[in-house]
Amino acid sequence: MRARSLRWRLALSMILIIAAVVVAAGVFSSVRVTRELNENLIEQRRANTTAALRGLHSIDRDSLRRAYEQAGAPLLVVDGAKNVLARYPPELDSFQVSFLPNGALRLTRGKDGRSEALVLLVRANRVPGVGDVYFLPPLQSSRSQEYRPRGDRWLVAGLAGAALLAVVVMLTIFRRVFAPVEALTTGARALAAGRLDARVPVRGQDEVAELGRAFNSMAEGLERNERARRNMVSDVAHELRTPLTNIRVQIEAAQDGVIATDERLLASIEEEATTLARLVDDLQQLSLAEAGQLRLELEDVSVAELVDRALSGLETVVRAKGSQSSPASDDRAETASTETARGALRLVPSFVTRAVSSDLIVCADARRMVQVLRNLVVNARMHAVSNITIAAVRRENEIEIRVSDDGPGVPPEHEERIFDRFHRVDDSRSRTTGGAGLGLAIARQLVELHGGRIWYERPAFVIALPA
């Protein structure tokens, strides 16, 4: 299993790369050092032989010894007829010296019952009064030959140390890289097991740290969605329970003869049934919009016409201002059109300030955009003190529609989530303070289906549609 892990495969690959680099460096260094050493030895020997030739004035033993020590090489002295006049050191006495036709020098001797022969291409150095002097390569190990194995040992030791250091550094880096990866793996497994509170520690600013932050953000989103889902189930259950309970109570009361079965009772039951139908319709509409299956009937329409249609349905009645529903908690796009809303307050035309030019045209589904605008105006009416403003302007390739009021606005801590499904600023579940928080979520989906954007920019909700 370990051999198949990414860590060990990378480690093995890095070790092989380091080994290849070390071998290549060793071969290159060895060749280079040998070449430099040979060049230095040749140059030194040339200098030494030159100095030895200058000091050689005779072929007596002392002169030959001094020349040998100075040149660092054996020497032969021959006359013009190629007869050997002198040689040094004494080891050369065991060799028979002869000259080949090509000028090469041949040394032969018998050793351990075998015959050895050396053919040397050397150049004679003529010394007046002495003869032709040949300096021969060393016949035995010299200091230069001893230096090479010693240098090779140091080279191998240095390369081995460098390779060991590289492996240590590599393992340290691997540990720093794979520790966060292992933490991410552990966190992902915990997340898959249902622990939505799983998080991973994040340090640094590199790519792995960025991956850790993305994982934590994903986990927070999943936890938030799960919390919203649970709240949604509870909210929807409450929203369904209240009208169903009212319907059941009224029917039982009518059956028991407590209240009369008249038009007033039927109207009350119809109102509760309408509330149920509206909630179901909102849920279905949001589901279709999020799935991209909501059909739009697009046409060129004036923004001013959209605003007029949105306000015309609100000039009858709206919820009382005392309901204090937050902009994010109104879950019905057309609640204000319900004529039986209790505590309703008449919306006179002077309450709304319009700043919309008639020449602003957008390609949109008029019914859907009226629904969005009406939802925003109703939300603004819940918090407005004295005035609501609807303005539209052209900005480059977009048309912006702003719906603002002079109320306190959305609390800052809720601004980022007011368009989330089932998110409500007011956590109470009273029907007088808003529904399950679907209105703005539906509005966002409808605007995005038109290729536009919607956001909250204190103190206004802003819609941007393609011009």
PDB file of N, CA, C and O in Angstrom, residues 45-90:
ATOM      1  N   ARG A  45      55.917  18.965 -15.365  1.00  0.00           N
ATOM      2  CA  ARG A  45      57.027  18.124 -15.816  1.00  0.00           C
ATOM      3  C   ARG A  45      57.839  18.828 -16.897  1.00  0.00           C
ATOM      4  O   ARG A  45      59.069  18.734 -16.927  1.00  0.00           O
ATOM      5  N   ARG A  46      57.167  19.555 -17.754  1.00  0.00           N
ATOM      6  CA  ARG A  46      57.885  20.296 -18.788  1.00  0.00           C
ATOM      7  C   ARG A  46      58.811  21.332 -18.145  1.00  0.00           C
ATOM      8  O   ARG A  46      59.965  21.499 -18.551  1.00  0.00           O
ATOM      9  N   ALA A  47      58.251  22.000 -17.151  1.00  0.00           N
ATOM     10  CA  ALA A  47      59.089  22.999 -16.466  1.00  0.00           C
ATOM     11  C   ALA A  47      60.250  22.337 -15.732  1.00  0.00           C
ATOM     12  O   ALA A  47      61.391  22.839 -15.741  1.00  0.00           O
ATOM     13  N   ASN A  48      59.970  21.208 -15.099  1.00  0.00           N
ATOM     14  CA  ASN A  48      61.032  20.519 -14.345  1.00  0.00           C
ATOM     15  C   ASN A  48      62.112  19.959 -15.267  1.00  0.00           C
ATOM     16  O   ASN A  48      63.324  20.039 -14.975  1.00  0.00           O
ATOM     17  N   THR A  49      61.701  19.398 -16.391  1.00  0.00           N
ATOM     18  CA  THR A  49      62.698  18.854 -17.317  1.00  0.00           C
ATOM     19  C   THR A  49      63.548  19.954 -17.932  1.00  0.00           C
ATOM     20  O   THR A  49      64.764  19.783 -18.157  1.00  0.00           O
ATOM     21  N   THR A  50      62.907  21.084 -18.191  1.00  0.00           N
ATOM     22  CA  THR A  50      63.682  22.214 -18.723  1.00  0.00           C
ATOM     23  C   THR A  50      64.740  22.658 -17.735  1.00  0.00           C
ATOM     24  O   THR A  50      65.919  22.894 -18.089  1.00  0.00           O
ATOM     25  N   ALA A  51      64.339  22.758 -16.460  1.00  0.00           N
ATOM     26  CA  ALA A  51      65.306  23.146 -15.432  1.00  0.00           C
ATOM     27  C   ALA A  51      66.379  22.080 -15.244  1.00  0.00           C
ATOM     28  O   ALA A  51      67.564  22.386 -15.041  1.00  0.00           O
ATOM     29  N   ALA A  52      65.968  20.789 -15.355  1.00  0.00           N
ATOM     30  CA  ALA A  52      66.947  19.708 -15.178  1.00  0.00           C
ATOM     31  C   ALA A  52      67.953  19.700 -16.314  1.00  0.00           C
ATOM     32  O   ALA A  52      69.149  19.443 -16.110  1.00  0.00           O
ATOM     33  N   LEU A  53      67.506  19.987 -17.534  1.00  0.00           N
ATOM     34  CA  LEU A  53      68.417  20.010 -18.671  1.00  0.00           C
ATOM     35  C   LEU A  53      69.431  21.137 -18.529  1.00  0.00           C
ATOM     36  O   LEU A  53      70.603  20.984 -18.896  1.00  0.00           O
ATOM     37  N   ARG A  54      68.988  22.252 -17.990  1.00  0.00           N
ATOM     38  CA  ARG A  54      69.911  23.366 -17.817  1.00  0.00           C
ATOM     39  C   ARG A  54      71.006  23.042 -16.787  1.00  0.00           C
ATOM     40  O   ARG A  54      72.127  23.541 -16.877  1.00  0.00           O
ATOM     41  N   GLY A  55      70.657  22.202 -15.820  1.00  0.00           N
ATOM     42  CA  GLY A  55      71.652  21.887 -14.781  1.00  0.00           C
ATOM     43  C   GLY A  55      72.479  20.658 -15.080  1.00  0.00           C
ATOM     44  O   GLY A  55      73.342  20.274 -14.279  1.00  0.00           O
ATOM     45  N   LEU A  56      72.237  20.010 -16.232  1.00  0.00           N
ATOM     46  CA  LEU A  56      72.966  18.779 -16.580  1.00  0.00           C
ATOM     47  C   LEU A  56      74.165  19.140 -17.446  1.00  0.00           C
ATOM     48  O   LEU A  56      73.983  19.582 -18.586  1.00  0.00           O
ATOM     49  N   HIS A  57      75.367  18.990 -16.854  1.00  0.00           N
ATOM     50  CA  HIS A  57      76.586  19.337 -17.583  1.00  0.00           C
ATOM     51  C   HIS A  57      77.484  18.129 -17.833  1.00  0.00           C
ATOM     52  O   HIS A  57      78.434  18.226 -18.604  1.00  0.00           O
ATOM     53  N   SER A  58      77.165  17.025 -17.197  1.00  0.00           N
ATOM     54  CA  SER A  58      77.984  15.807 -17.370  1.00  0.00           C
ATOM     55  C   SER A  58      77.106  14.608 -17.085  1.00  0.00           C
ATOM     56  O   SER A  58      75.960  14.751 -16.658  1.00  0.00           O
ATOM     57  N   ILE A  59      77.681  13.410 -17.305  1.00  0.00           N
ATOM     58  CA  ILE A  59      76.895  12.198 -17.100  1.00  0.00           C
ATOM     59  C   ILE A  59      77.384  11.411 -15.898  1.00  0.00           C
ATOM     60  O   ILE A  59      77.197  10.204 -15.811  1.00  0.00           O
ATOM     61  N   ASP A  60      77.992  12.120 -14.964  1.00  0.00           N
ATOM     62  CA  ASP A  60      78.382  11.420 -13.746  1.00  0.00           C
ATOM     63  C   ASP A  60      77.142  11.172 -12.904  1.00  0.00           C
ATOM     64  O   ASP A  60      76.076  11.771 -13.093  1.00  0.00           O
ATOM     65  N   ARG A  61      77.295  10.312 -11.919  1.00  0.00           N
ATOM     66  CA  ARG A  61      76.128   9.851 -11.146  1.00  0.00           C
ATOM     67  C   ARG A  61      75.450  10.987 -10.386  1.00  0.00           C
ATOM     68  O   ARG A  61      74.213  11.060 -10.331  1.00  0.00           O
ATOM     69  N   ASP A  62      76.240  11.900  -9.820  1.00  0.00           N
ATOM     70  CA  ASP A  62      75.637  12.978  -9.051  1.00  0.00           C
ATOM     71  C   ASP A  62      74.810  13.902  -9.949  1.00  0.00           C
ATOM     72  O   ASP A  62      73.721  14.336  -9.584  1.00  0.00           O
ATOM     73  N   SER A  63      75.329  14.208 -11.143  1.00  0.00           N
ATOM     74  CA  SER A  63      74.576  15.063 -12.063  1.00  0.00           C
ATOM     75  C   SER A  63      73.288  14.388 -12.512  1.00  0.00           C
ATOM     76  O   SER A  63      72.225  15.029 -12.602  1.00  0.00           O
ATOM     77  N   LEU A  64      73.390  13.073 -12.802  1.00  0.00           N
ATOM     78  CA  LEU A  64      72.181  12.346 -13.212  1.00  0.00           C
ATOM     79  C   LEU A  64      71.141  12.300 -12.081  1.00  0.00           C
ATOM     80  O   LEU A  64      69.932  12.437 -12.313  1.00  0.00           O
ATOM     81  N   ARG A  65      71.644  12.125 -10.837  1.00  0.00           N
ATOM     82  CA  ARG A  65      70.710  12.050  -9.705  1.00  0.00           C
ATOM     83  C   ARG A  65      69.982  13.383  -9.511  1.00  0.00           C
ATOM     84  O   ARG A  65      68.776  13.416  -9.285  1.00  0.00           O
ATOM     85  N   ARG A  66      70.747  14.487  -9.597  1.00  0.00           N
ATOM     86  CA  ARG A  66      70.133  15.784  -9.436  1.00  0.00           C
ATOM     87  C   ARG A  66      69.107  16.060 -10.550  1.00  0.00           C
ATOM     88  O   ARG A  66      68.020  16.601 -10.321  1.00  0.00           O
ATOM     89  N   ALA A  67      69.466  15.665 -11.785  1.00  0.00           N
ATOM     90  CA  ALA A  67      68.528  15.863 -12.898  1.00  0.00           C
ATOM     91  C   ALA A  67      67.260  15.013 -12.704  1.00  0.00           C
ATOM     92  O   ALA A  67      66.146  15.453 -12.990  1.00  0.00           O
ATOM     93  N   TYR A  68      67.429  13.800 -12.193  1.00  0.00           N
ATOM     94  CA  TYR A  68      66.282  12.912 -11.942  1.00  0.00           C
ATOM     95  C   TYR A  68      65.368  13.497 -10.866  1.00  0.00           C
ATOM     96  O   TYR A  68      64.134  13.520 -11.011  1.00  0.00           O
ATOM     97  N   GLU A  69      65.958  13.960  -9.792  1.00  0.00           N
ATOM     98  CA  GLU A  69      65.160  14.513  -8.700  1.00  0.00           C
ATOM     99  C   GLU A  69      64.450  15.795  -9.121  1.00  0.00           C
ATOM    100  O   GLU A  69      63.328  16.061  -8.709  1.00  0.00           O
ATOM    101  N   GLN A  70      65.135  16.593  -9.966  1.00  0.00           N
ATOM    102  CA  GLN A  70      64.531  17.853 -10.379  1.00  0.00           C
ATOM    103  C   GLN A  70      63.430  17.637 -11.406  1.00  0.00           C
ATOM    104  O   GLN A  70      62.398  18.299 -11.378  1.00  0.00           O
ATOM    105  N   ALA A  71      63.652  16.700 -12.321  1.00  0.00           N
ATOM    106  CA  ALA A  71      62.647  16.433 -13.353  1.00  0.00           C
ATOM    107  C   ALA A  71      61.541  15.520 -12.857  1.00  0.00           C
ATOM    108  O   ALA A  71      60.413  15.557 -13.365  1.00  0.00           O
ATOM    109  N   GLY A  72      61.843  14.677 -11.860  1.00  0.00           N
ATOM    110  CA  GLY A  72      60.842  13.739 -11.371  1.00  0.00           C
ATOM    111  C   GLY A  72      60.559  12.637 -12.352  1.00  0.00           C
ATOM    112  O   GLY A  72      59.462  12.061 -12.337  1.00  0.00           O
ATOM    113  N   ALA A  73      61.487  12.311 -13.231  1.00  0.00           N
ATOM    114  CA  ALA A  73      61.273  11.280 -14.243  1.00  0.00           C
ATOM    115  C   ALA A  73      62.600  10.588 -14.537  1.00  0.00           C
ATOM    116  O   ALA A  73      63.668  11.210 -14.491  1.00  0.00           O
ATOM    117  N   PRO A  74      62.581   9.254 -14.840  1.00  0.00           N
ATOM    118  CA  PRO A  74      63.812   8.550 -15.227  1.00  0.00           C
ATOM    119  C   PRO A  74      64.393   9.159 -16.503  1.00  0.00           C
ATOM    120  O   PRO A  74      63.645   9.721 -17.324  1.00  0.00           O
ATOM    121  N   LEU A  75      65.742   9.014 -16.685  1.00  0.00           N
ATOM    122  CA  LEU A  75      66.342   9.595 -17.871  1.00  0.00           C
ATOM    123  C   LEU A  75      67.398   8.665 -18.454  1.00  0.00           C
ATOM    124  O   LEU A  75      68.027   7.876 -17.732  1.00  0.00           O
ATOM    125  N   LEU A  76      67.500   8.744 -19.781  1.00  0.00           N
ATOM    126  CA  LEU A  76      68.509   7.997 -20.535  1.00  0.00           C
ATOM    127  C   LEU A  76      69.352   8.999 -21.308  1.00  0.00           C
ATOM    128  O   LEU A  76      68.817   9.962 -21.858  1.00  0.00           O
ATOM    129  N   VAL A  77      70.654   8.740 -21.373  1.00  0.00           N
ATOM    130  CA  VAL A  77      71.563   9.573 -22.154  1.00  0.00           C
ATOM    131  C   VAL A  77      72.198   8.687 -23.214  1.00  0.00           C
ATOM    132  O   VAL A  77      72.791   7.635 -22.893  1.00  0.00           O
ATOM    133  N   VAL A  78      72.002   9.040 -24.489  1.00  0.00           N
ATOM    134  CA  VAL A  78      72.542   8.246 -25.599  1.00  0.00           C
ATOM    135  C   VAL A  78      73.380   9.164 -26.470  1.00  0.00           C
ATOM    136  O   VAL A  78      73.241  10.398 -26.442  1.00  0.00           O
ATOM    137  N   ASP A  79      74.250   8.528 -27.257  1.00  0.00           N
ATOM    138  CA  ASP A  79      75.055   9.317 -28.181  1.00  0.00           C
ATOM    139  C   ASP A  79      74.388   9.367 -29.543  1.00  0.00           C
ATOM    140  O   ASP A  79      73.265   8.878 -29.714  1.00  0.00           O
ATOM    141  N   GLY A  80      75.072   9.916 -30.500  1.00  0.00           N
ATOM    142  CA  GLY A  80      74.483  10.063 -31.822  1.00  0.00           C
ATOM    143  C   GLY A  80      74.204   8.740 -32.492  1.00  0.00           C
ATOM    144  O   GLY A  80      73.334   8.657 -33.369  1.00  0.00           O
ATOM    145  N   ALA A  81      74.928   7.675 -32.115  1.00  0.00           N
ATOM    146  CA  ALA A  81      74.709   6.352 -32.714  1.00  0.00           C
ATOM    147  C   ALA A  81      73.669   5.548 -31.961  1.00  0.00           C
ATOM    148  O   ALA A  81      73.537   4.340 -32.176  1.00  0.00           O
ATOM    149  N   LYS A  82      72.963   6.173 -31.065  1.00  0.00           N
ATOM    150  CA  LYS A  82      71.913   5.530 -30.260  1.00  0.00           C
ATOM    151  C   LYS A  82      72.482   4.505 -29.288  1.00  0.00           C
ATOM    152  O   LYS A  82      71.794   3.555 -28.925  1.00  0.00           O
ATOM    153  N   ASN A  83      73.692   4.756 -28.824  1.00  0.00           N
ATOM    154  CA  ASN A  83      74.256   3.898 -27.795  1.00  0.00           C
ATOM    155  C   ASN A  83      73.999   4.556 -26.446  1.00  0.00           C
ATOM    156  O   ASN A  83      74.186   5.760 -26.277  1.00  0.00           O
ATOM    157  N   VAL A  84      73.598   3.747 -25.480  1.00  0.00           N
ATOM    158  CA  VAL A  84      73.258   4.279 -24.156  1.00  0.00           C
ATOM    159  C   VAL A  84      74.540   4.621 -23.436  1.00  0.00           C
ATOM    160  O   VAL A  84      75.418   3.783 -23.238  1.00  0.00           O
ATOM    161  N   LEU A  85      74.682   5.887 -23.036  1.00  0.00           N
ATOM    162  CA  LEU A  85      75.854   6.345 -22.307  1.00  0.00           C
ATOM    163  C   LEU A  85      75.627   6.299 -20.802  1.00  0.00           C
ATOM    164  O   LEU A  85      76.559   5.995 -20.058  1.00  0.00           O
ATOM    165  N   ALA A  86      74.388   6.599 -20.354  1.00  0.00           N
ATOM    166  CA  ALA A  86      74.090   6.578 -18.917  1.00  0.00           C
ATOM    167  C   ALA A  86      72.580   6.470 -18.729  1.00  0.00           C
ATOM    168  O   ALA A  86      71.798   6.780 -19.626  1.00  0.00           O
ATOM    169  N   ARG A  87      72.220   5.996 -17.528  1.00  0.00           N
ATOM    170  CA  ARG A  87      70.787   5.901 -17.196  1.00  0.00           C
ATOM    171  C   ARG A  87      70.604   6.119 -15.696  1.00  0.00           C
ATOM    172  O   ARG A  87      71.509   5.833 -14.905  1.00  0.00           O
ATOM    173  N   TYR A  88      69.426   6.604 -15.312  1.00  0.00           N
ATOM    174  CA  TYR A  88      69.113   6.819 -13.904  1.00  0.00           C
ATOM    175  C   TYR A  88      67.583   6.866 -13.778  1.00  0.00           C
ATOM    176  O   TYR A  88      66.922   7.445 -14.654  1.00  0.00           O
ATOM    177  N   PRO A  89      67.113   6.225 -12.758  1.00  0.00           N
ATOM    178  CA  PRO A  89      67.687   5.580 -11.576  1.00  0.00           C
ATOM    179  C   PRO A  89      68.168   4.169 -11.880  1.00  0.00           C
ATOM    180  O   PRO A  89      67.991   3.696 -13.023  1.00  0.00           O
ATOM    181  N   PRO A  90      68.705   3.501 -10.874  1.00  0.00           N
ATOM    182  CA  PRO A  90      69.265   2.158 -11.110  1.00  0.00           C
ATOM    183  C   PRO A  90      68.246   1.148 -11.616  1.00  0.00           C
ATOM    184  O   PRO A  90      68.615   0.141 -12.223  1.00  0.00           O
TER     185      PRO A  90
END
